[in-house]
Coordinates of C-alpha atoms and ligand atoms in Angstrom, one line a residue:
X1 CA -54.9 -33.9 42.0
X2 CA -58.6 -34.5 41.2
X3 CA -59.5 -38.2 40.6
X4 CA -60.6 -37.5 37.0
X5 CA -57.4 -35.6 36.3
X6 CA -55.4 -38.6 37.6
X7 CA -57.5 -41.0 35.5
X8 CA -56.8 -38.8 32.4
X9 CA -53.0 -38.7 33.1
X10 CA -52.9 -42.4 33.5
X11 CA -55.0 -42.9 30.4
X12 CA -52.6 -40.7 28.5
X13 CA -49.5 -42.6 29.7
X14 CA -51.2 -45.9 28.9
X15 CA -52.0 -44.6 25.4
X16 CA -48.5 -43.3 25.0
X17 CA -47.1 -46.7 26.1
X18 CA -49.3 -48.6 23.8
X19 CA -49.0 -46.2 20.9
X20 CA -45.7 -47.8 19.9
X21 CA -47.2 -51.2 19.6
X22 CA -50.8 -50.2 18.9
X23 CA -51.5 -50.5 15.2
X24 CA -54.6 -48.3 15.1
X25 CA -55.0 -44.6 15.6
X26 CA -56.3 -43.1 18.9
X27 CA -59.8 -44.4 19.5
X28 CA -62.4 -41.8 18.7
X29 CA -65.4 -41.9 21.0
X30 CA -69.1 -41.0 20.5
X31 CA -69.3 -42.0 16.8
X32 CA -73.0 -41.3 16.7
X33 CA -72.2 -37.6 17.6
X34 CA -69.7 -37.2 14.6
X35 CA -70.0 -36.4 10.9
X36 CA -69.8 -39.8 9.3
X37 CA -70.3 -41.6 6.0
X38 CA -71.6 -45.1 6.3
X39 CA -69.7 -47.9 4.6
X40 CA -72.4 -50.4 5.6
X41 CA -74.2 -52.4 3.0
X42 CA -73.0 -55.0 0.5
X43 CA -69.4 -55.9 0.4
X44 CA -67.7 -58.3 -2.0
X45 CA -66.2 -61.3 -0.1
X46 CA -63.7 -64.0 -0.9
X47 CA -63.5 -67.0 1.4
X48 CA -59.8 -68.0 1.9
X49 CA -59.6 -71.2 4.0
X50 CA -55.9 -71.7 3.3
X51 CA -55.0 -68.1 3.9
X52 CA -53.3 -67.6 0.6
X53 CA -54.8 -64.1 0.2
X54 CA -51.8 -62.2 1.5
X55 CA -49.3 -63.9 -0.8
X56 CA -51.7 -63.5 -3.7
X57 CA -52.0 -59.8 -2.8
X58 CA -55.7 -59.7 -2.6
X59 CA -55.4 -56.3 -1.0
X60 CA -54.4 -54.9 -4.4
X61 CA -57.9 -55.6 -5.7
X62 CA -56.4 -56.2 -9.2
X63 CA -58.0 -56.9 -12.5
X64 CA -56.6 -58.9 -15.4
X65 CA -55.3 -56.4 -17.9
X66 CA -55.0 -58.8 -20.8
X67 CA -56.5 -62.3 -21.5
X68 CA -53.0 -63.7 -21.1
X69 CA -52.7 -62.4 -17.6
X70 CA -53.0 -65.0 -14.8
X71 CA -54.9 -63.7 -11.8
X72 CA -56.5 -66.2 -9.5
X73 CA -59.1 -63.9 -7.8
X74 CA -61.6 -61.3 -8.8
X75 CA -63.5 -59.3 -6.2
X76 CA -65.9 -58.0 -8.9
X77 CA -67.3 -61.5 -9.6
X78 CA -67.1 -62.7 -5.9
X79 CA -70.2 -63.3 -3.8
X80 CA -71.3 -60.7 -1.3
X81 CA -71.8 -60.3 2.4
X82 CA -73.8 -57.7 4.3
X83 CA -72.0 -55.4 6.6
X84 CA -72.7 -55.3 9.5
X85 CA -73.2 -58.9 9.9
X86 CA -71.4 -62.2 10.7
X87 CA -70.7 -64.5 7.8
X88 CA -72.0 -67.6 9.6
X89 CA -75.6 -66.6 9.5
X90 CA -75.5 -65.2 6.0
X91 CA -74.4 -68.3 4.0
X92 CA -75.2 -71.9 4.9
X93 CA -71.7 -73.1 3.9
X94 CA -70.1 -70.6 6.3
X95 CA -72.1 -71.7 9.3
X96 CA -69.2 -73.5 10.9
X97 CA -66.5 -71.7 9.1
X98 CA -63.4 -70.5 11.0
X99 CA -60.7 -68.9 9.0
X100 CA -60.1 -65.9 6.7
X101 CA -62.5 -64.0 4.6
X102 CA -61.4 -61.0 2.4
X103 CA -63.9 -58.2 2.2
X104 CA -63.8 -55.4 -0.4
X105 CA -65.8 -52.2 -0.5
X106 CA -65.5 -49.7 -3.4
X107 CA -66.7 -46.2 -2.6
X108 CA -66.5 -42.7 -3.9
X109 CA -65.2 -39.9 -1.7
X110 CA -65.0 -36.2 -2.1
X111 CA -62.4 -34.5 -0.1
X112 CA -63.2 -31.5 2.0
X113 CA -60.8 -28.8 2.9
X114 CA -58.7 -29.3 6.0
X115 CA -60.7 -32.2 7.0
X116 CA -59.1 -35.3 8.6
X117 CA -60.6 -38.6 7.7
X118 CA -60.7 -41.9 9.7
X119 CA -62.1 -45.3 8.9
X120 CA -63.9 -46.7 11.9
X121 CA -64.9 -50.3 12.6
X122 CA -67.5 -51.0 15.4
X123 CA -65.9 -54.5 15.6
X124 CA -64.4 -57.3 13.5
X125 CA -64.1 -60.8 14.8
X126 CA -61.4 -61.7 15.5
X127 CA -58.4 -60.3 13.7
X128 CA -58.6 -57.7 11.0
X129 CA -56.0 -56.5 8.6
X130 CA -57.1 -53.3 6.8
X131 CA -55.9 -51.9 3.5
X132 CA -57.0 -48.7 1.7
X133 CA -56.2 -48.4 -2.0
X134 CA -53.7 -51.3 -1.7
X135 CA -51.9 -49.7 1.2
X136 CA -51.9 -51.4 4.5
X137 CA -53.3 -49.3 7.4
X138 CA -52.8 -51.8 10.1
X139 CA -54.1 -54.8 12.1
X140 CA -56.5 -55.1 15.0
X141 CA -57.0 -58.0 17.3
X142 CA -60.1 -58.6 19.5
X143 CA -63.5 -59.3 18.1
X144 CA -65.8 -57.0 20.1
X145 CA -64.1 -53.6 20.5
X146 CA -64.0 -50.7 18.1
X147 CA -60.9 -49.4 16.3
X148 CA -60.0 -46.8 13.7
X149 CA -57.2 -45.7 11.3
X150 CA -56.5 -42.2 10.1
X151 CA -56.7 -42.2 6.3
X152 CA -56.3 -38.5 5.6
X153 CA -53.2 -39.1 3.4
X154 CA -54.4 -42.3 1.8
X155 CA -57.9 -41.5 0.8
X156 CA -58.3 -40.2 -2.8
X157 CA -60.7 -37.8 -4.5
X158 CA -63.2 -40.0 -6.4
X159 CA -62.8 -43.8 -6.4
X160 CA -61.4 -45.7 -3.4
X161 CA -61.4 -49.3 -2.2
X162 CA -61.1 -50.7 1.2
X163 CA -60.0 -54.3 1.7
X164 CA -60.2 -56.1 5.0
X165 CA -59.1 -59.6 5.8
X166 CA -61.0 -60.9 8.8
X167 CA -59.8 -64.1 10.4
X168 CA -61.7 -65.8 13.3
X169 CA -59.5 -68.8 13.9
X170 CA -59.5 -69.8 17.6
X171 CA -56.1 -69.8 19.2
X172 CA -54.9 -70.5 22.8
X173 CA -53.3 -67.0 23.1
X174 CA -56.5 -65.2 22.0
X175 CA -59.0 -63.4 24.2
X176 CA -61.2 -65.4 24.4
X177 CA -59.2 -68.6 24.3
X178 CA -60.3 -71.5 22.0
X179 CA -63.1 -73.0 24.1
X180 CA -66.3 -71.1 24.6
X181 CA -70.0 -71.8 25.0
X182 CA -71.0 -69.3 22.4
X183 CA -70.8 -69.1 18.6
X184 CA -67.6 -67.9 17.0
X185 CA -69.3 -65.5 14.6
X186 CA -66.7 -64.1 12.1
X187 CA -66.7 -61.0 10.0
X188 CA -67.3 -57.3 10.0
X189 CA -70.0 -57.7 12.6
X190 CA -70.6 -54.0 13.4
X191 CA -71.0 -50.7 11.5
X192 CA -68.1 -49.5 9.3
X193 CA -67.9 -45.8 8.6
X194 CA -65.7 -42.9 7.5
X195 CA -65.4 -40.2 10.1
X196 CA -64.7 -36.6 9.1
X197 CA -63.0 -34.3 11.6
X198 CA -61.3 -31.0 11.7
X199 CA -57.5 -30.6 12.2
X200 CA -58.0 -30.3 15.9
X201 CA -60.8 -32.5 17.2
X202 CA -62.2 -33.8 20.5
X203 CA -61.0 -37.4 20.6
X204 CA -62.4 -38.4 23.9
X205 CA -64.0 -36.9 27.0
X206 CA -65.3 -37.8 30.4
X207 CA -68.3 -35.9 31.8
X208 CA -69.5 -37.7 34.9
X209 CA -70.3 -37.1 38.6
X210 CA -67.2 -37.0 40.7
X211 CA -66.7 -40.1 42.7
X212 CA -68.7 -40.0 45.9
X213 CA -70.6 -36.9 44.9
X214 CA -74.2 -36.2 43.7
X215 CA -73.7 -32.6 42.7
X216 CA -70.2 -32.2 41.3
X217 CA -69.1 -32.9 37.8
X218 CA -65.5 -33.9 37.4
X219 CA -64.1 -34.6 34.0
X220 CA -61.8 -34.0 31.1
X221 CA -61.5 -33.4 27.4
X222 CA -58.8 -34.8 25.3
X223 CA -58.0 -33.1 22.0
X224 CA -56.1 -34.6 19.0
X225 CA -54.0 -32.4 16.8
X226 CA -53.6 -29.6 19.3
X227 CA -50.0 -28.3 19.8
X228 CA -51.1 -25.1 21.5
X229 CA -53.6 -24.4 24.3
X230 CA -57.2 -24.3 23.1
X231 CA -60.4 -23.0 24.5
X232 CA -62.8 -25.8 25.4
X233 CA -66.5 -25.1 26.0
X234 CA -68.8 -27.5 27.8
X235 CA -72.5 -26.8 27.9
X236 CA -75.4 -28.6 29.6
X237 CA -78.2 -26.2 28.7
X238 CA -81.0 -27.9 30.7
X239 CA -78.9 -27.6 33.8
X240 CA -77.9 -24.1 33.1
X241 CA -74.2 -25.0 32.7
X242 CA -71.6 -23.4 30.5
X243 CA -68.0 -23.9 31.4
X244 CA -64.9 -22.6 29.5
X245 CA -61.6 -24.2 30.2
X246 CA -58.2 -23.9 28.4
X247 CA -56.5 -27.1 27.4
X248 CA -52.8 -27.5 28.2
X249 CA -50.2 -27.7 25.4
X250 CA -50.9 -31.4 24.9
X251 CA -54.6 -30.9 24.3
X252 CA -55.9 -31.9 27.8
X253 CA -58.5 -29.9 29.7
X254 CA -59.7 -30.8 33.1
X255 CA -62.8 -29.4 34.8
X256 CA -64.7 -29.7 38.1
X257 CA -67.7 -27.8 39.1
X258 CA -70.9 -28.1 41.0
X259 CA -74.2 -28.8 39.3
X260 CA -77.8 -29.2 40.3
X261 CA -78.9 -32.3 38.4
X262 CA -81.9 -34.6 38.1
X263 CA -80.2 -37.9 38.7
X264 CA -80.4 -40.9 36.4
X265 CA -82.0 -44.1 37.8
X266 CA -84.1 -47.0 36.4
X267 CA -87.2 -45.1 37.5
X268 CA -86.0 -41.8 36.0
X269 CA -83.5 -42.5 33.1
X270 CA -82.9 -38.8 32.7
X271 CA -80.3 -37.9 30.0
X272 CA -79.0 -34.4 29.5
X273 CA -77.9 -32.9 26.2
X274 CA -74.2 -32.2 26.6
X275 CA -72.4 -30.0 24.1
X276 CA -68.6 -29.8 23.7
X277 CA -66.6 -27.6 21.4
X278 CA -62.9 -26.9 20.9
X279 CA -60.6 -26.0 18.1
X280 CA -63.2 -25.9 15.4
X281 CA -64.8 -29.2 16.5
X282 CA -68.1 -29.6 18.2
X283 CA -70.3 -32.5 19.3
X284 CA -73.3 -33.5 21.3
X285 CA -73.9 -36.4 23.6
X286 CA -76.7 -37.5 25.9
X287 CA -75.4 -38.1 29.3
X288 CA -77.0 -39.3 32.5
X289 CA -75.6 -38.5 36.0
X290 CA -75.7 -41.0 38.9
X291 CA -73.4 -42.4 41.5
X292 CA -72.9 -46.1 42.2
X293 CA -71.0 -47.6 45.1
X294 CA -70.6 -50.7 47.2
X295 CA -71.1 -50.3 51.0
X296 CA -70.9 -53.4 53.1
X297 CA -73.0 -55.9 51.3
X298 CA -75.1 -53.3 49.5
X299 CA -75.0 -51.7 46.1
X300 CA -76.0 -48.1 46.4
X301 CA -77.4 -46.1 43.4
X302 CA -77.4 -42.3 44.1
X303 CA -76.7 -43.2 47.8
X304 CA -79.6 -45.6 48.2
X305 CA -79.5 -49.4 48.4
X306 CA -80.8 -51.0 45.2
X307 CA -81.4 -54.6 44.3
X308 CA -80.3 -55.5 40.7
X309 CA -83.1 -57.5 39.1
X310 CA -81.3 -58.7 36.1
X311 CA -80.9 -61.2 33.3
X312 CA -77.8 -62.3 31.3
X313 CA -78.0 -62.0 27.6
X314 CA -75.8 -62.7 24.6
X315 CA -75.6 -60.3 21.6
X316 CA -77.6 -62.6 19.4
X317 CA -80.5 -61.6 17.2
X318 CA -84.0 -63.0 17.9
X319 CA -85.9 -64.6 15.1
X320 CA -83.2 -64.4 12.4
X321 CA -80.2 -65.6 14.4
X322 CA -76.6 -64.4 14.0
X323 CA -75.1 -61.4 15.8
X324 CA -77.4 -58.6 16.9
X325 CA -76.2 -55.3 15.5
X326 CA -79.2 -53.0 14.9
X327 CA -81.2 -50.9 17.3
X328 CA -84.2 -53.1 16.4
X329 CA -82.3 -56.3 17.4
X330 CA -81.3 -54.6 20.7
X331 CA -84.8 -53.3 21.3
X332 CA -86.2 -56.8 21.1
X333 CA -83.8 -58.2 23.6
X334 CA -83.9 -55.3 26.1
X335 CA -87.7 -55.1 25.7
X336 CA -87.9 -58.7 26.9
X337 CA -85.7 -57.8 29.8
X338 CA -88.1 -55.0 30.7
X339 CA -91.1 -57.3 30.3
X340 CA -89.4 -59.6 32.9
X341 CA -89.3 -56.6 35.3
X342 CA -85.5 -56.2 35.1
X343 CA -83.7 -53.0 36.1
X344 CA -80.4 -54.6 35.2
X345 CA -78.8 -56.6 32.4
X346 CA -75.6 -58.6 32.3
X347 CA -74.2 -58.3 28.8
X348 CA -72.2 -61.5 28.3
X349 CA -69.4 -62.5 27.5
X350 CA -67.8 -59.7 25.6
X351 CA -68.6 -56.0 24.9
X352 CA -71.9 -55.7 23.1
X353 CA -72.4 -53.1 20.4
X354 CA -72.6 -49.4 21.4
X355 CA -76.2 -49.1 20.4
X356 CA -77.1 -51.6 23.1
X357 CA -75.5 -49.6 25.8
X358 CA -77.1 -46.3 24.6
X359 CA -80.5 -48.0 24.5
X360 CA -80.0 -49.3 28.1
X361 CA -79.1 -45.7 29.0
X362 CA -82.5 -44.5 27.6
X363 CA -84.5 -47.4 29.0
X364 CA -83.1 -47.1 32.5
X365 CA -81.4 -50.5 32.6
X366 CA -78.3 -50.8 34.6
X367 CA -75.5 -52.7 32.7
X368 CA -72.8 -55.1 33.7
X369 CA -70.2 -55.1 30.8
X370 CA -67.5 -57.7 30.5
X371 CA -64.5 -58.6 28.4
X372 CA -64.0 -62.0 26.9
X373 CA -61.6 -63.4 29.5
X374 CA -63.5 -66.6 29.6
X375 CA -62.5 -70.1 30.8
X376 CA -59.0 -71.3 29.9
X377 CA -56.7 -68.4 29.1
X378 CA -53.0 -68.1 28.3
X379 CA -52.3 -66.5 31.7
X380 CA -48.5 -66.6 31.2
X381 CA -48.4 -65.1 27.7
X382 CA -47.6 -61.4 28.0
X383 CA -49.3 -60.6 24.6
X384 CA -52.5 -62.2 25.9
X385 CA -52.5 -59.9 28.9
X386 CA -51.7 -56.9 26.7
X387 CA -54.6 -57.9 24.5
X388 CA -57.0 -58.3 27.4
X389 CA -55.9 -54.9 28.7
X390 CA -56.4 -53.3 25.4
X391 CA -59.9 -54.7 25.1
X392 CA -60.7 -53.5 28.6
X393 CA -59.3 -50.0 27.9
X394 CA -61.2 -49.7 24.6
X395 CA -64.6 -50.7 26.0
X396 CA -64.1 -48.3 29.0
X397 CA -63.2 -45.5 26.5
X398 CA -66.2 -46.3 24.4
X399 CA -68.8 -46.4 27.2
X400 CA -67.4 -44.4 30.1
X401 CA -70.0 -41.7 29.7
X402 CA -72.9 -44.1 29.9
X403 CA -74.9 -43.8 33.2
X404 CA -76.3 -47.3 32.5
X405 CA -72.9 -49.0 33.0
X406 CA -72.5 -49.6 36.7
X407 CA -70.1 -52.6 36.6
X408 CA -67.0 -53.7 34.7
X409 CA -66.4 -57.4 34.8
X410 CA -62.9 -58.7 34.1
X411 CA -63.4 -62.4 33.8
X412 CA -65.9 -65.3 33.6
X413 CA -65.3 -68.7 35.3
X414 CA -61.6 -68.8 35.0
X415 CA -59.7 -71.8 36.3
X416 CA -57.7 -71.5 39.5
X417 CA -54.0 -71.4 38.4
X418 CA -51.3 -69.3 40.1
X419 CA -50.6 -67.1 37.0
X420 CA -54.3 -66.3 36.7
X421 CA -54.4 -64.2 39.8
X422 CA -51.6 -62.0 38.6
X423 CA -53.2 -61.6 35.2
X424 CA -56.7 -60.8 36.6
X425 CA -55.4 -58.4 39.3
X426 CA -53.6 -56.5 36.7
X427 CA -56.8 -56.1 34.7
X428 CA -58.6 -55.0 37.9
X429 CA -55.9 -52.4 38.5
X430 CA -56.2 -51.2 34.9
X431 CA -60.0 -50.8 35.2
X432 CA -59.7 -48.9 38.5
X433 CA -57.1 -46.6 37.0
X434 CA -59.2 -45.8 34.0
X435 CA -62.5 -45.5 35.8
X436 CA -62.6 -45.1 39.6
X437 CA -66.4 -44.4 39.6
X438 CA -67.8 -47.8 38.6
X439 CA -67.7 -51.2 40.4
X440 CA -65.4 -54.0 39.5
X441 CA -66.6 -57.6 39.4
X442 CA -65.9 -61.1 37.9
X443 CA -68.1 -64.2 37.7
X444 CA -66.6 -66.8 39.9
X445 CA -67.3 -70.5 40.3
X446 CA -64.8 -72.2 42.6
X447 CA -66.5 -73.9 45.5
X448 CA -65.7 -76.2 48.4
X449 CA -68.2 -78.4 50.3
X450 CA -67.1 -78.0 53.9
X451 CA -70.2 -79.9 55.3
X452 CA -73.3 -81.6 53.9
X453 CA -75.7 -79.1 52.3
X454 CA -73.1 -76.3 52.5
X455 CA -71.2 -74.7 49.7
X456 CA -68.4 -72.2 50.2
X457 CA -67.2 -69.9 47.5
X458 CA -63.4 -70.2 47.7
X459 CA -61.9 -68.0 45.0
X460 CA -59.1 -65.7 46.3
X461 CA -60.0 -63.3 43.5
X462 CA -63.1 -62.3 45.5
X463 CA -60.8 -60.2 47.8
X464 CA -59.9 -57.9 44.9
X465 CA -63.5 -57.3 43.7
X466 CA -66.0 -54.6 44.7
X467 CA -68.9 -57.0 43.9
X468 CA -68.7 -60.8 43.9
X469 CA -70.2 -62.5 40.9
X470 CA -71.3 -66.1 41.5
X471 CA -72.1 -68.6 38.8
X472 CA -73.8 -71.8 40.1
X473 CA -75.8 -74.5 38.5
X474 CA -77.4 -76.3 41.3
X475 CA -80.2 -78.5 40.0
X476 CA -78.7 -78.7 36.5
X477 CA -75.1 -79.7 36.4
X478 CA -73.8 -82.0 39.2
X479 CA -75.7 -84.5 41.3
X480 CA -78.2 -82.2 43.1
X481 CA -81.9 -82.0 42.1
X482 CA -83.6 -78.5 42.0
X483 CA -85.3 -79.4 45.4
X484 CA -81.8 -79.7 47.0
X485 CA -81.6 -75.9 46.9
X486 CA -84.2 -75.8 49.7
X487 CA -81.7 -76.8 52.3
X488 CA -78.5 -75.5 50.8
X489 CA -76.5 -73.0 52.8
X490 CA -74.0 -70.7 51.2
X491 CA -70.7 -69.4 52.7
X492 CA -69.9 -66.2 51.0
X493 CA -67.7 -63.2 51.6
X494 CA -70.4 -61.4 53.5
X495 CA -68.8 -58.0 53.7
X496 CA -69.3 -57.6 49.9
X497 CA -72.3 -57.4 47.7
X498 CA -73.1 -60.6 45.8
X499 CA -74.6 -60.8 42.4
X500 CA -75.6 -64.3 41.4
X501 CA -74.5 -63.8 37.8
X502 CA -75.7 -67.2 36.5
X503 CA -78.0 -70.0 37.4
X504 CA -80.3 -71.9 35.1
X505 CA -81.2 -75.0 33.2
X506 CA -82.2 -76.0 29.7
X507 CA -85.7 -76.4 28.3
X508 CA -86.9 -76.8 24.8
X509 CA -89.8 -74.4 24.2
X510 CA -93.1 -76.3 23.8
X511 CA -91.6 -79.5 25.4
X512 CA -93.8 -80.5 28.3
X513 CA -93.7 -83.2 31.0
X514 CA -93.2 -83.6 34.7
X515 CA -90.7 -81.4 36.6
X516 CA -88.3 -84.3 36.9
X517 CA -87.8 -84.6 33.1
X518 CA -84.9 -82.8 31.6
X519 CA -85.6 -80.3 28.7
X520 CA -89.2 -79.8 29.6
X521 CA -90.4 -76.3 30.5
X522 CA -91.7 -77.8 33.8
X523 CA -88.2 -78.9 34.8
X524 CA -86.8 -75.4 34.1
X525 CA -89.6 -73.6 35.9
X526 CA -89.3 -75.9 38.9
X527 CA -85.5 -75.2 39.0
X528 CA -86.2 -71.5 39.0
X529 CA -88.7 -71.8 41.8
X530 CA -86.2 -73.6 44.1
X531 CA -83.2 -71.5 43.1
X532 CA -85.0 -68.2 43.7
X533 CA -86.3 -69.3 47.1
X534 CA -82.7 -70.3 48.0
X535 CA -81.1 -67.1 46.8
X536 CA -83.7 -65.0 48.6
X537 CA -82.2 -66.4 51.9
X538 CA -78.7 -65.0 51.1
X539 CA -78.2 -61.9 53.2
X540 CA -75.6 -60.3 50.9
X541 CA -77.6 -60.8 47.8
X542 CA -77.5 -57.5 45.9
X543 CA -78.6 -58.7 42.5
X544 CA -79.0 -61.6 40.1
X545 CA -78.8 -62.2 36.4
X546 CA -80.0 -65.7 35.7
X547 CA -78.8 -67.7 32.7
X548 CA -80.1 -66.6 30.2
X549 CA -82.6 -64.4 28.4
X550 CA -82.8 -66.2 25.0
X551 CA -81.6 -69.6 23.6
X552 CA -78.4 -69.0 21.7
X553 CA -76.1 -70.8 19.3
X554 CA -73.2 -72.8 20.8
X555 CA -71.0 -75.4 19.0
X556 CA -70.8 -77.4 22.2
X557 CA -74.5 -78.3 22.4
X558 CA -74.9 -81.4 20.3
X559 CA -78.1 -83.2 21.3
X560 CA -80.1 -83.7 18.1
X561 CA -83.7 -82.7 18.2
X562 CA -83.3 -80.8 21.4
X563 CA -80.2 -78.6 21.3
X564 CA -79.2 -78.7 17.6
X565 CA -76.2 -76.5 18.4
X566 CA -78.2 -74.2 20.7
X567 CA -77.8 -73.6 24.4
X568 CA -81.5 -74.0 25.5
X569 CA -81.2 -72.3 28.9
X570 CA -83.1 -69.3 27.5
X571 CA -86.3 -68.0 29.2
X572 CA -87.4 -67.1 25.7
X573 CA -86.8 -69.3 22.7
X574 CA -85.0 -67.8 19.7
X575 CA -88.4 -67.5 18.1
X576 CA -89.6 -65.3 20.9
X577 CA -91.7 -67.9 22.8
X578 CA -91.7 -67.3 26.6
X579 CA -91.1 -70.5 28.5
X580 CA -92.8 -71.2 31.8
X581 CA -89.7 -70.1 33.8
X582 CA -90.0 -66.7 32.2
X583 CA -93.2 -66.2 34.2
X584 CA -91.6 -67.6 37.4
X585 CA -88.8 -65.0 37.2
X586 CA -91.2 -62.3 36.2
X587 CA -93.4 -63.0 39.3
X588 CA -90.3 -63.0 41.5
X589 CA -89.1 -59.7 40.2
X590 CA -92.6 -58.2 40.6
X591 CA -92.6 -59.2 44.3
X592 CA -89.0 -58.1 44.8
X593 CA -89.8 -54.6 43.3
X594 CA -92.8 -54.3 45.6
X595 CA -91.0 -55.3 48.7
X596 CA -88.2 -52.9 47.9
X597 CA -90.6 -50.1 47.3
X598 CA -92.1 -50.7 50.8
X599 CA -88.8 -50.2 52.5
Ligands
GCB601 C1 -71.5 -71.0 32.3 C2 -70.9 -70.0 31.4 C3 -71.8 -69.7 30.2 C4 -72.4 -71.0 29.7 C5 -73.3 -71.6 30.8 C6 -73.9 -72.9 30.5 O1 -71.2 -71.1 33.4 O2 -70.5 -68.8 32.0 O3 -71.1 -69.1 29.2 O4 -73.1 -70.9 28.5 O5 -72.5 -71.8 31.9 O6 -75.0 -72.9 29.9 O7 -73.4 -74.0 30.8

């Protein structure tokens, strides 16, 4: 059985298994390629700190019929919030708010013959309960992955209203757990839309190079609503490809064929127009083709060793603050990464919006995507594992056709506990089953000091990874000074590629002094100098993504006048000012690029 076919069958079984418990409809992929009606814009919003909304039936969106009538809410006179957008950055009184907000959108809809309609959410942090015309559609948990509900039978000709309760309370069993070093932005943080589809439609597809091949496409198409075999057509006109396959009775079609392709790479981010049609549905996508593998301590792109010159970044908007959600927001962040000389970005600590990944595809930036399994997690709670698996499956489904994505990361800095290994190994297994073509990693931070000036990475999870992610803060946390990096030796699993997924230190932009004074740009720049010359000495170094591109909000950063609830380890301030360390890393990447080109 072909690898892609196997992945498809496994994906199907997983879906079937989760369909019982899964509240939402099958996840529709490639939303930009569909017929959609945007529900973005101004929504009415009622803040509900004591969560009385359900018992007061806010989802009914009622109006008092007589002056005697007692009704203790009214969406029509409530304030508004913009969607997409977090609530924290939209109203000063909601900056620290964690709880429920009820959103309502009224809209007019005109039904079209035979068309199926879905309501699609790019993301809602953290839990969403969705109602259309007072009828509950379902719940969704997890703040950074998309979900949809079919509303063909609920949507009405003419006036409709959608009510969504979004709750961002932190809980130990959530993913992420209650303690993070990033802001808990609540709300309908990404696009909301209605998607119109025919009776039989293409729900998902995989069009990628076969594992280990540079000239063979191996993939599948999954139809929804098909009870009899259908003809599926796949075309890639610029490569002279037209394939016709027949789906099986369940709506699956598998294909494998050779193709002569101009491969995607950071230097040549070539994307092909791919057209798919079946059962009255048709769509287009832009897909790049490349291979990625780990061999010994090297990462190979299209069969050739490549060094990943990266930077870590949060999905936070420059200048205005709050969640980044627009192409313009994403362009600013990825533009800075390019200015640094990066060919790689680590998108932390949760799946970023789909536009970001598509932009990386076009810009030629390789991407590390991760799910928010972060710090303390309820390893022994089956629902937590199920939730993490669902988030992983959904981000893989959303982005599995993006050439830019080269790595899936399953966890960041998780504490060593026996149940943790079982939990994380089961995520790794899930990722490999769903996508056998990309590399699996996790950011680790368990060390031992076997001798003076020697640090050993001692996390048993490393054995299960393709690429070891290492977070270390020498010269910032702990007793060492940045200069101590000069004689530090690392003991690492040297049969595997290493990505130093974090190092860094804080600096307040415009704060100057000597390189021994915390929070000055000089301290941070000096730290980068010493860190980079230490990391250069590590033979298995395959990439790095220092911490972090831009200053970002964090409730744990309390120092007044310096932090003011911001993590200041950015190379760029949130107002776009490049700190000195920005130029240190930029120079390093310039040299690294040149020396790689010489090889
Ligand atoms: C880390 C975490 C990251 C933090 C960073 C810091 O190790 O992975 O989320 O923000 O350190 O600044 O301490």
